[in-house]
Coordinates of C-alpha atoms in Angstrom, one line a residue:
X1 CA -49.4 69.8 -13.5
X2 CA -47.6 73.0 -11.8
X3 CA -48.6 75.0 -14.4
X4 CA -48.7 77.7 -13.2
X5 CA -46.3 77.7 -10.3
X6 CA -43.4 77.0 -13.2
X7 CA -44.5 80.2 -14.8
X8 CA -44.5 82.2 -11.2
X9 CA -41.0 80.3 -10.3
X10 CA -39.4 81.9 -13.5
X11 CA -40.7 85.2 -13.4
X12 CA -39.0 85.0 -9.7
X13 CA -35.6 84.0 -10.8
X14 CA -35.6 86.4 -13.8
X15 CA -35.3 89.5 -11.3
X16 CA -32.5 87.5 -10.2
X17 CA -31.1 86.5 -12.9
X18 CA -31.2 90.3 -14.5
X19 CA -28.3 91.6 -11.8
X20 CA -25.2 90.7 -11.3
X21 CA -24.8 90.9 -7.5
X22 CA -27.6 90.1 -5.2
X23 CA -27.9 92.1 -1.8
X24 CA -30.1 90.5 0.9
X25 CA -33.3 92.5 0.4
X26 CA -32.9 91.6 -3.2
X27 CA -33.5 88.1 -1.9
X28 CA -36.0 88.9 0.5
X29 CA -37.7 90.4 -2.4
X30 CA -37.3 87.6 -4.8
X31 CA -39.0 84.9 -1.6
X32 CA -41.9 87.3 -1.6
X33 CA -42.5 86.5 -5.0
X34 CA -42.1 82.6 -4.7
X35 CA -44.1 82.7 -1.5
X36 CA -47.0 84.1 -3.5
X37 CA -46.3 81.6 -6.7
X38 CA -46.3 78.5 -3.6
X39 CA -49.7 80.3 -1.9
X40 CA -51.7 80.2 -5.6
X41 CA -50.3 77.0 -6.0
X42 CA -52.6 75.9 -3.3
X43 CA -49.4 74.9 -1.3
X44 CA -50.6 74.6 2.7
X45 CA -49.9 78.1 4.4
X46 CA -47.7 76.5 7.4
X47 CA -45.7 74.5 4.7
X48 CA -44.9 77.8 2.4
X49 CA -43.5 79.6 6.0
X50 CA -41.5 76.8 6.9
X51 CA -39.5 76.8 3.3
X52 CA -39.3 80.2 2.9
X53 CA -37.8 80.8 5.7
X54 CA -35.2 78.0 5.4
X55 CA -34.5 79.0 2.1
X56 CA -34.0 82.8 3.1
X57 CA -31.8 81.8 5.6
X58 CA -29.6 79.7 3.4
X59 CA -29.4 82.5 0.5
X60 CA -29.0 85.5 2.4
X61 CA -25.4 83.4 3.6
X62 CA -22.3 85.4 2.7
X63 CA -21.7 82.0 0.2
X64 CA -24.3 82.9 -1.4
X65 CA -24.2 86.7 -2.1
X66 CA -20.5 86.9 -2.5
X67 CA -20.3 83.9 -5.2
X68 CA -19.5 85.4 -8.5
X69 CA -23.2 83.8 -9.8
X70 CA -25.9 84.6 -6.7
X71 CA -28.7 84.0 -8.6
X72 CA -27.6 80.1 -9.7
X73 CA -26.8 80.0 -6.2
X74 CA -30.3 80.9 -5.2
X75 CA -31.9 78.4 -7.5
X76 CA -30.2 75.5 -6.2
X77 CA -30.9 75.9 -2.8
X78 CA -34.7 76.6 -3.9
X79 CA -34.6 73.3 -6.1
X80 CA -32.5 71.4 -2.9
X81 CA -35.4 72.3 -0.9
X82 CA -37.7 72.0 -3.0
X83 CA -36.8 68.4 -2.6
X84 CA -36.3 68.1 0.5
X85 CA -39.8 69.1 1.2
X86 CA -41.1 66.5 -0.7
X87 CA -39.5 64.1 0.8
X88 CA -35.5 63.9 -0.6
X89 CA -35.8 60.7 -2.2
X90 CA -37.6 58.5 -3.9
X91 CA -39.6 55.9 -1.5
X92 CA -40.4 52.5 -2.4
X93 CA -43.0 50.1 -1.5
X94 CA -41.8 48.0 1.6
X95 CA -41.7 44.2 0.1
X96 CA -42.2 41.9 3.0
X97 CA -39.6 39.2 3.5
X98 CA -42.5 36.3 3.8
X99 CA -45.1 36.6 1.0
X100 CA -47.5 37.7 0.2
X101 CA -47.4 41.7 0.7
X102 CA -50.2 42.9 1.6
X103 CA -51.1 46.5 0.3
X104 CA -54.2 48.0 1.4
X105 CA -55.3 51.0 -0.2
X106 CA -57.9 53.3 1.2
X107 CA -59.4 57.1 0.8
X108 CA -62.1 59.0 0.1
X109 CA -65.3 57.9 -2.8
X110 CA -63.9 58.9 -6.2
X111 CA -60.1 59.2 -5.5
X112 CA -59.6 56.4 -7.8
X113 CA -58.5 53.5 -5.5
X114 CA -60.2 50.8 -7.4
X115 CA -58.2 52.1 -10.8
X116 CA -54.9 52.9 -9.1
X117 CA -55.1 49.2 -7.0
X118 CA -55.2 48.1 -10.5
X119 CA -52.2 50.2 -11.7
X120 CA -49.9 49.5 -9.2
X121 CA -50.2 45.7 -9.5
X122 CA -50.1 45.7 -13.3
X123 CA -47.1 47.4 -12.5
X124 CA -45.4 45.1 -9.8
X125 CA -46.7 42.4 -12.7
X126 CA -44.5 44.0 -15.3
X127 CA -41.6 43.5 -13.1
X128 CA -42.2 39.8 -12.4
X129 CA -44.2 39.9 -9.0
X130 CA -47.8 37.7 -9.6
X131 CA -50.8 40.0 -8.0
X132 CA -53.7 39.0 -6.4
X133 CA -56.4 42.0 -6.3
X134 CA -58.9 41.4 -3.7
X135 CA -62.2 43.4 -3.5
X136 CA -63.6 44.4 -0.4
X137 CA -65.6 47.3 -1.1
X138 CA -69.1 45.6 -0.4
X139 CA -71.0 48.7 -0.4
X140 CA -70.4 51.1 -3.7
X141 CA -72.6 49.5 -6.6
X142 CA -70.2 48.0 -9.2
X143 CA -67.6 48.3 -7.3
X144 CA -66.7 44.9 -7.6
X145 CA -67.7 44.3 -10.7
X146 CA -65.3 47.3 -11.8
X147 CA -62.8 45.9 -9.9
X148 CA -62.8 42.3 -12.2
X149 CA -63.0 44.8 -15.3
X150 CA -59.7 46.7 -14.5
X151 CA -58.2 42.6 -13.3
X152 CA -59.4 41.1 -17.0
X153 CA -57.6 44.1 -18.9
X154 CA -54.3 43.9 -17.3
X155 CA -54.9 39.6 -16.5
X156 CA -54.5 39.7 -12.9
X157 CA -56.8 37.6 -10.9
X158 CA -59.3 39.2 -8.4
X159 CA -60.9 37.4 -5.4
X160 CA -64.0 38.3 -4.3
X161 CA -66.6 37.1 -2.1
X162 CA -69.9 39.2 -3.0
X163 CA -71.1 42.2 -1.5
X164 CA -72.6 39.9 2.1
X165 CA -69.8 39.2 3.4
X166 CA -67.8 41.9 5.7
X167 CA -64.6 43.7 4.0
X168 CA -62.5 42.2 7.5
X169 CA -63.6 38.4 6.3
X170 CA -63.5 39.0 2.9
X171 CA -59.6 40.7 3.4
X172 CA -58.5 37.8 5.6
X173 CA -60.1 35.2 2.9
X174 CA -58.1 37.0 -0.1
X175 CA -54.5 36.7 1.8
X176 CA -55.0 32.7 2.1
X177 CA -56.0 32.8 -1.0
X178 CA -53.3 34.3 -2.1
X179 CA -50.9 32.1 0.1
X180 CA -52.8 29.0 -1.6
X181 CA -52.1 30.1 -4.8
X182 CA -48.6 31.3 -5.2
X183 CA -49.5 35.1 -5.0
X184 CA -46.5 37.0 -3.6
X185 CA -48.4 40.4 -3.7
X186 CA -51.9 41.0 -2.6
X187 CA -53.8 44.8 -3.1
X188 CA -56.8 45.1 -0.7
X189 CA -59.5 47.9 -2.6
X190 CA -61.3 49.1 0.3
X191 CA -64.4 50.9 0.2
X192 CA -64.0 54.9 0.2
X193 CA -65.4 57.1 2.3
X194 CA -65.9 60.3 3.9
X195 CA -63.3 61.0 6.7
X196 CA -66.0 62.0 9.1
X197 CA -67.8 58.5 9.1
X198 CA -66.3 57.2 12.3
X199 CA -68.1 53.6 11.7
X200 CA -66.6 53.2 8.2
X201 CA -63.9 54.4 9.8
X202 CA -63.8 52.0 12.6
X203 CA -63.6 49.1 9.8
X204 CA -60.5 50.0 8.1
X205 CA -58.8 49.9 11.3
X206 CA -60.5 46.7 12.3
X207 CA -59.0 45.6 8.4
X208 CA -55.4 47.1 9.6
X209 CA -55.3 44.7 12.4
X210 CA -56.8 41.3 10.7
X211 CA -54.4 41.3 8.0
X212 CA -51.6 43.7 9.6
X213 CA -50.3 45.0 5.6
X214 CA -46.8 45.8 4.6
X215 CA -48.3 49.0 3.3
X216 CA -51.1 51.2 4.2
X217 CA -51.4 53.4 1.1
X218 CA -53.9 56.9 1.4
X219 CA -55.1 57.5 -2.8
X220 CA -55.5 61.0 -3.0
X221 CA -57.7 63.6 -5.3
X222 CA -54.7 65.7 -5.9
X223 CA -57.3 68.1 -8.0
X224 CA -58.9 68.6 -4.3
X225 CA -56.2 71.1 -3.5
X226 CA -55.9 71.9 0.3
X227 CA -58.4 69.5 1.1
X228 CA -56.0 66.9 0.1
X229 CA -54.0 67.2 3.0
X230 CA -56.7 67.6 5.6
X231 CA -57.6 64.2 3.9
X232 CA -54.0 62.9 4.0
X233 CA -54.0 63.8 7.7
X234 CA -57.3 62.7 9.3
X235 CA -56.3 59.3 7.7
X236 CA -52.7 58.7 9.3
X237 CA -53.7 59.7 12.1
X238 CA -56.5 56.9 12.6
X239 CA -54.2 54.1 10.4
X240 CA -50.7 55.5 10.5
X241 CA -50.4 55.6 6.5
X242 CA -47.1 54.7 5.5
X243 CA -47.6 56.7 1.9
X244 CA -49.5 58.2 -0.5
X245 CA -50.6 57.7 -4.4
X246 CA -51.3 61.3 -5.7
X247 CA -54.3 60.9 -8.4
X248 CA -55.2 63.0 -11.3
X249 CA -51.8 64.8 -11.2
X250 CA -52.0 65.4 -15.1
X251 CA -55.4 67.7 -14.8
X252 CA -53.7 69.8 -11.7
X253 CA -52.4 73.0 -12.9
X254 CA -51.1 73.8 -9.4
X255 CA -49.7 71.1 -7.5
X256 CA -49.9 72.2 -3.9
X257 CA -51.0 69.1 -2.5
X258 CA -47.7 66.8 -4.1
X259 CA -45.5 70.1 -2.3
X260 CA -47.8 69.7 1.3
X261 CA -49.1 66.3 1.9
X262 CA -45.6 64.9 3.0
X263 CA -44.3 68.1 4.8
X264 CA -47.3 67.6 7.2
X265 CA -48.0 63.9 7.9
X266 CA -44.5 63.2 7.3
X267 CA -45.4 60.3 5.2
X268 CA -43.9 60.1 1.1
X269 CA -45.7 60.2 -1.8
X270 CA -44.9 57.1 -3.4
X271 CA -46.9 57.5 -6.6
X272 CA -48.0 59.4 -9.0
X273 CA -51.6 58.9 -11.5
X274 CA -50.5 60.7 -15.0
X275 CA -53.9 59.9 -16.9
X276 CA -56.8 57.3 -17.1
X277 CA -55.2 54.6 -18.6
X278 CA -54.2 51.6 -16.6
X279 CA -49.9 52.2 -17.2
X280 CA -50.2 55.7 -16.2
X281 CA -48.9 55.6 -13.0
X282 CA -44.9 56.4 -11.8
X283 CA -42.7 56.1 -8.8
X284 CA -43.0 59.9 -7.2
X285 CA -39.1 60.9 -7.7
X286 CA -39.0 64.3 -5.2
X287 CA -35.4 65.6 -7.1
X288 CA -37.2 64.9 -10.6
X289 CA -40.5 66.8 -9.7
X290 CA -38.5 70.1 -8.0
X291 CA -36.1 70.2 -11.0
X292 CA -39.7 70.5 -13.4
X293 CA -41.0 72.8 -11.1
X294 CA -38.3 75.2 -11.9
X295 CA -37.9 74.5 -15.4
X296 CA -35.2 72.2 -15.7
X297 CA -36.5 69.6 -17.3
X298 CA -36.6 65.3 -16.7
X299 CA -34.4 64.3 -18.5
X300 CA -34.3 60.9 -16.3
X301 CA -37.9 60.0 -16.5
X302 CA -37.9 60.9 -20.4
X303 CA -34.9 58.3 -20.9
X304 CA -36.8 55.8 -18.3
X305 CA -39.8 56.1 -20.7
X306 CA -37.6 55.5 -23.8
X307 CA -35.8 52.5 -21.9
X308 CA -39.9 50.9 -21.7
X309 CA -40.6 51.5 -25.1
X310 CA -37.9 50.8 -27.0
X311 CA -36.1 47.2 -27.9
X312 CA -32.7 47.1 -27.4
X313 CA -31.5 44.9 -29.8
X314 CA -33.6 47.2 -32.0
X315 CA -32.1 49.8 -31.3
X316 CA -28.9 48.8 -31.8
X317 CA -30.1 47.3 -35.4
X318 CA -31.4 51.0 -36.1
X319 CA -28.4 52.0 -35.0
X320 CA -26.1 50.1 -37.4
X321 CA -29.1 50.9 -40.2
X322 CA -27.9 54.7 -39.8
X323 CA -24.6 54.5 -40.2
X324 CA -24.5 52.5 -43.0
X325 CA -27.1 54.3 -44.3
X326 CA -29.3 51.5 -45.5
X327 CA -32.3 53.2 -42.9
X328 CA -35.6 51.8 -45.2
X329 CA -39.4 53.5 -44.6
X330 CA -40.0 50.0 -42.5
X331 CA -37.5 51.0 -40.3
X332 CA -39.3 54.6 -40.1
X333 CA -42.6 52.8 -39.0
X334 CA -40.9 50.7 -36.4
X335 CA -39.6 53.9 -34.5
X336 CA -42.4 55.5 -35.2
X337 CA -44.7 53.8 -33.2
X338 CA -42.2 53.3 -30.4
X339 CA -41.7 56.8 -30.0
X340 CA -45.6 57.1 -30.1
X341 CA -46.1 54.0 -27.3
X342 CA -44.0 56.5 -24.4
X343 CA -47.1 58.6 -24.5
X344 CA -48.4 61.9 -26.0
X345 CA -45.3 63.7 -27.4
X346 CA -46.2 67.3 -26.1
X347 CA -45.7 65.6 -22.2
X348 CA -42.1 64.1 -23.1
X349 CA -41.3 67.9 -24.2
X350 CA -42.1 69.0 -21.3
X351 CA -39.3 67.0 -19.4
X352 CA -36.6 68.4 -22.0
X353 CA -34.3 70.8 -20.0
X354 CA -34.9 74.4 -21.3
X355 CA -38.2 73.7 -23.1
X356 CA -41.2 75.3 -21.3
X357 CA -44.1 73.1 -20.3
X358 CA -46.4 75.8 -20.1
X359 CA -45.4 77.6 -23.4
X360 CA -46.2 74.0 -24.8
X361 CA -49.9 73.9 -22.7
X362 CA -51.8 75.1 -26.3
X363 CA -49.6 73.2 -28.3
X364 CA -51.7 70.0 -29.0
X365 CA -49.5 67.6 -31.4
X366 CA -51.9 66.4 -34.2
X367 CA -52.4 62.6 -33.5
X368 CA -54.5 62.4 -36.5
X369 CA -52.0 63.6 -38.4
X370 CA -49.6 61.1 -36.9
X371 CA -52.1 58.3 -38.3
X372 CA -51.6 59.7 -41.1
X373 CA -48.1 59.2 -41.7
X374 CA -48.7 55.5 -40.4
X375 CA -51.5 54.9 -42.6
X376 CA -49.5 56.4 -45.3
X377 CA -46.5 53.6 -45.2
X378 CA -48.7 50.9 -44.0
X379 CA -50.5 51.6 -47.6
X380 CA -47.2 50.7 -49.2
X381 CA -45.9 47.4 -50.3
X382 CA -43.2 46.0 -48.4
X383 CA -40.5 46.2 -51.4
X384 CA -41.9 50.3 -51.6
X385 CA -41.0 50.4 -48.3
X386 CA -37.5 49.1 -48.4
X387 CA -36.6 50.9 -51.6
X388 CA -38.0 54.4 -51.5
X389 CA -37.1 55.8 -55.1
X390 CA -39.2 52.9 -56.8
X391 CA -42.3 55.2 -56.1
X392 CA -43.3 57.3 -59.0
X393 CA -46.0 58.6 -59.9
X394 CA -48.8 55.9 -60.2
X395 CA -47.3 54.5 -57.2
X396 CA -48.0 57.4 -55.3
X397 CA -51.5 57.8 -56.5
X398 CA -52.4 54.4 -55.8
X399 CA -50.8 54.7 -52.0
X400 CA -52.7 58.0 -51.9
X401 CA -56.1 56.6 -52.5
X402 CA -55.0 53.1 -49.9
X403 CA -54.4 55.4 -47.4
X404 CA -57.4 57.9 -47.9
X405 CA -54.9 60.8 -48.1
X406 CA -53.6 62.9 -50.8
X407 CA -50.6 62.7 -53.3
X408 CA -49.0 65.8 -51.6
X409 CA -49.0 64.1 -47.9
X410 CA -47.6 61.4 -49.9
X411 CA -44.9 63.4 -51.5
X412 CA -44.4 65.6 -47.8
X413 CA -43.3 61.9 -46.0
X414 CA -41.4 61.3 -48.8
X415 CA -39.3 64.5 -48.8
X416 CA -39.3 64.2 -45.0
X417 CA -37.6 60.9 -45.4
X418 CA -34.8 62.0 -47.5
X419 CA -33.7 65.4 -45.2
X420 CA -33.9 62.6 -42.4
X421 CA -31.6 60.4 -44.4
X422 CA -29.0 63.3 -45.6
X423 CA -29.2 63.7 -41.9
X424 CA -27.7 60.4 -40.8
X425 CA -25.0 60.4 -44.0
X426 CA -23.9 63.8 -42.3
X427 CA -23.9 62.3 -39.1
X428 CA -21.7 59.2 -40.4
X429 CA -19.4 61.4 -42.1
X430 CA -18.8 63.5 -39.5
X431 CA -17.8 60.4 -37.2
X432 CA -16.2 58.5 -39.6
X433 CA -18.7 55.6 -40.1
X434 CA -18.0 54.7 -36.0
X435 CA -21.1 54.6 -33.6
X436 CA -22.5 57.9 -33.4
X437 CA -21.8 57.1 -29.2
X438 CA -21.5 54.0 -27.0
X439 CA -24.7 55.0 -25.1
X440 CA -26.9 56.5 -27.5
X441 CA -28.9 53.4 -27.8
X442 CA -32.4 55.1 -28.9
X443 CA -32.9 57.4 -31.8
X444 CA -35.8 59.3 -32.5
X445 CA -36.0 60.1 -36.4
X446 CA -38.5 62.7 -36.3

């Protein structure tokens, strides 16, 4: 996603970034440029006004073009509003005091409510809440039955009453259900719809006020583009939304609607769809987003993903393995497919400061190749594995031909394991043998 509004923001800064005083039409020149990078972007034309003129305002300031850097000045007060106009901080779902809370999410046919209902209660399931996914969308063939699919992968119930009974009876039905039955959070799938259909319309209203949710939450196409936000605003006016779950945000190369939808209902994106499988889905962090839009990086995300995926006490184990340099092919495996479980590795470079998403866009990391390597060690015998140098050269034929591979890959791994492990005896030796640093608790050995 933002694409290519990173690549415009850069080329931006770099006229700034080229002189060593800025002078206020140099500014003025320089918003012209991000004006046009937010108007590709598909950003809403009111919105892109609105911050540029802030934004001029604050960096034409004498605090600004009399500070010995103007054009880091320039960048932070884009990025500070940046944030701002996506909301500032991060908002969270509203848990109600007396369970269950009841989440209702709504939008138009094909946003992907059914999937993302499913998303966010796997999610709230992860962190110890127990979900109850009820399906009232009577009228979309399958719906329900797609509904109980997406339930049986992540094992969360779903309660359902067919497709004769009316989504207000069937919604009502689900929350004592849910109160029966110990569930403390309850997501209503509604049926989706066109925001022109004033009877369909009618219903979720008349669903708003039999159940009265915690959360109203709008699922939104964010490939759609400016349509998103007409969507996004036709909606909170008729059920006064209290957020929004941005779909599909890993297939749009511009972004405009995450940088418009909350600047004109005033409501926060809450969430975020990153890809078709049911764990792709993230808290919508306004300060994380801005700083990728301008190239800096995520670093907190990329260290939140590592934090999921990786075992502590293994990592500390790992840890200890490296300094006392006793780090076996086993060990290699382990990391390996931790590293490999916080998603495709050409997304987590994209959220290291300094490394260019979009220069990364064609760079397609070869995940048959990192079978490979796993088939390659899995084709080993355990003692193989702990003890490296026992593999000659029948060894390495017969691991060859387990593995379906050749003796070379064989041979490449191998030779990759020992820079790796001349790599962690300089490390030790250059800290004495002490921990390589109280808070480095993950390690990526590749």
């Amino acid at each position: 996603m933002f694409d290519s509004l990173v690549d415009k923001m850069s080329a931006a800064f770099k006229k700034f970034k080229s002189k060593g005083k800025l002078t206020e039409d140099d500014v003025k020149a320089g918003m012209r440029e991000v004006k046009l990078a937010l108007l590709e972007a598909d950003v809403n034309y009111k919105v892109v006004k609105d911050f540029i003129k802030t934004v001029t305002e604050r960096a034409v300031g004498t605090e600004v073009l009399e500070s010995l850097m103007p054009a880091q000045q320039v960048v932070k007060i884009v990025n500070e509003e940046l944030c701002n106009l996506m909301g500032g901080t991060q908002a969270k779902l509203s848990i109600s005091s007396k369970p269950p809370t009841v989440i209702m999410m709504t939008g138009l046919q094909g946003a992907g409510k059914t999937t993302h209902a499913g998303k966010l209660a796997g999610m709230y399931k992860k962190q110890g809440k127990r979900p109850l996914l009820v399906a009232c969308d009577v009228y979309r063939p399958a719906a329900i039955k797609q509904l109980e699919v997406v339930g049986g992968q992540l094992e969360i119930p779903v309660f359902q009453m067919g497709d004769k009974v009316s989504p207000v009876e069937i919604a009502k039905a689900g929350i004592e259900h849910a109160k029966k039955h110990g569930h403390d959070m309850v997501f209503i799938d509604t049926a989706g719809r066109l925001h022109i259909d004033e009877v369909l319309m009618n219903e979720l209203r008349d669903i708003k006020s039999a159940v009265e949710p915690s959360e109203i939450l709008l699922v939104v196409d964010a490939m759609t583009g400016q349509d998103a936000v007409n969507v996004a605003e036709s909606f909170n006016e008729l059920l006064d939304i209290t957020g929004v779950v941005l779909t599909k945000m890993d297939g749009d190369t511009r972004g405009g609607a995450a940088l418009s939808v909350r600047h004109v209902t005033g409501k926060p994106i809450k969430f975020v769809g990153m890809g078709e499988k049911l764990d792709q889905i993230e808290p919508f962090y306004p300060d994380r987003m801005a700083s990728r839009i301008l190239g800096m990086g995520d670093v907190l995300s990329l260290i939140e993903k590592a934090q999921q995926s990786f075992d502590e006490k293994q990592a500390e184990e790992l840890e200890r393995k490296m300094r006392q340099q006793t780090f076996t092919l086993t060990d290699f495996l382990e990391q390996f497919k931790q590293v490999r479980g916080m998603g495709p590795i050409e997304n987590l470079m994209g959220m290291i400061p300094g490394v260019n998403a979009n220069a990364l866009k064609d760079v397609k990391v070869d995940e048959r190749q990192l079978d490979r390597i796993e088939a390659i060690i899995l084709s080993m015998t355990p003692e193989e594995r702990d003890k490296p140098d026992m593999i000659n050269a029948s060894r390495k034929k017969r691991i060859a031909a387990g593995s379906g591979m050749k003796v070379e890959d064989v041979n490449r791994l191998l030779k990759q394991y020992d820079q790796m492990k001349q790599m962690m005896k300089q490390f030790a030796s250059m800290t004495g043998g002490k921990r390589f640093g109280k808070k480095m608790k993950m390690k990526f050995p590749f």
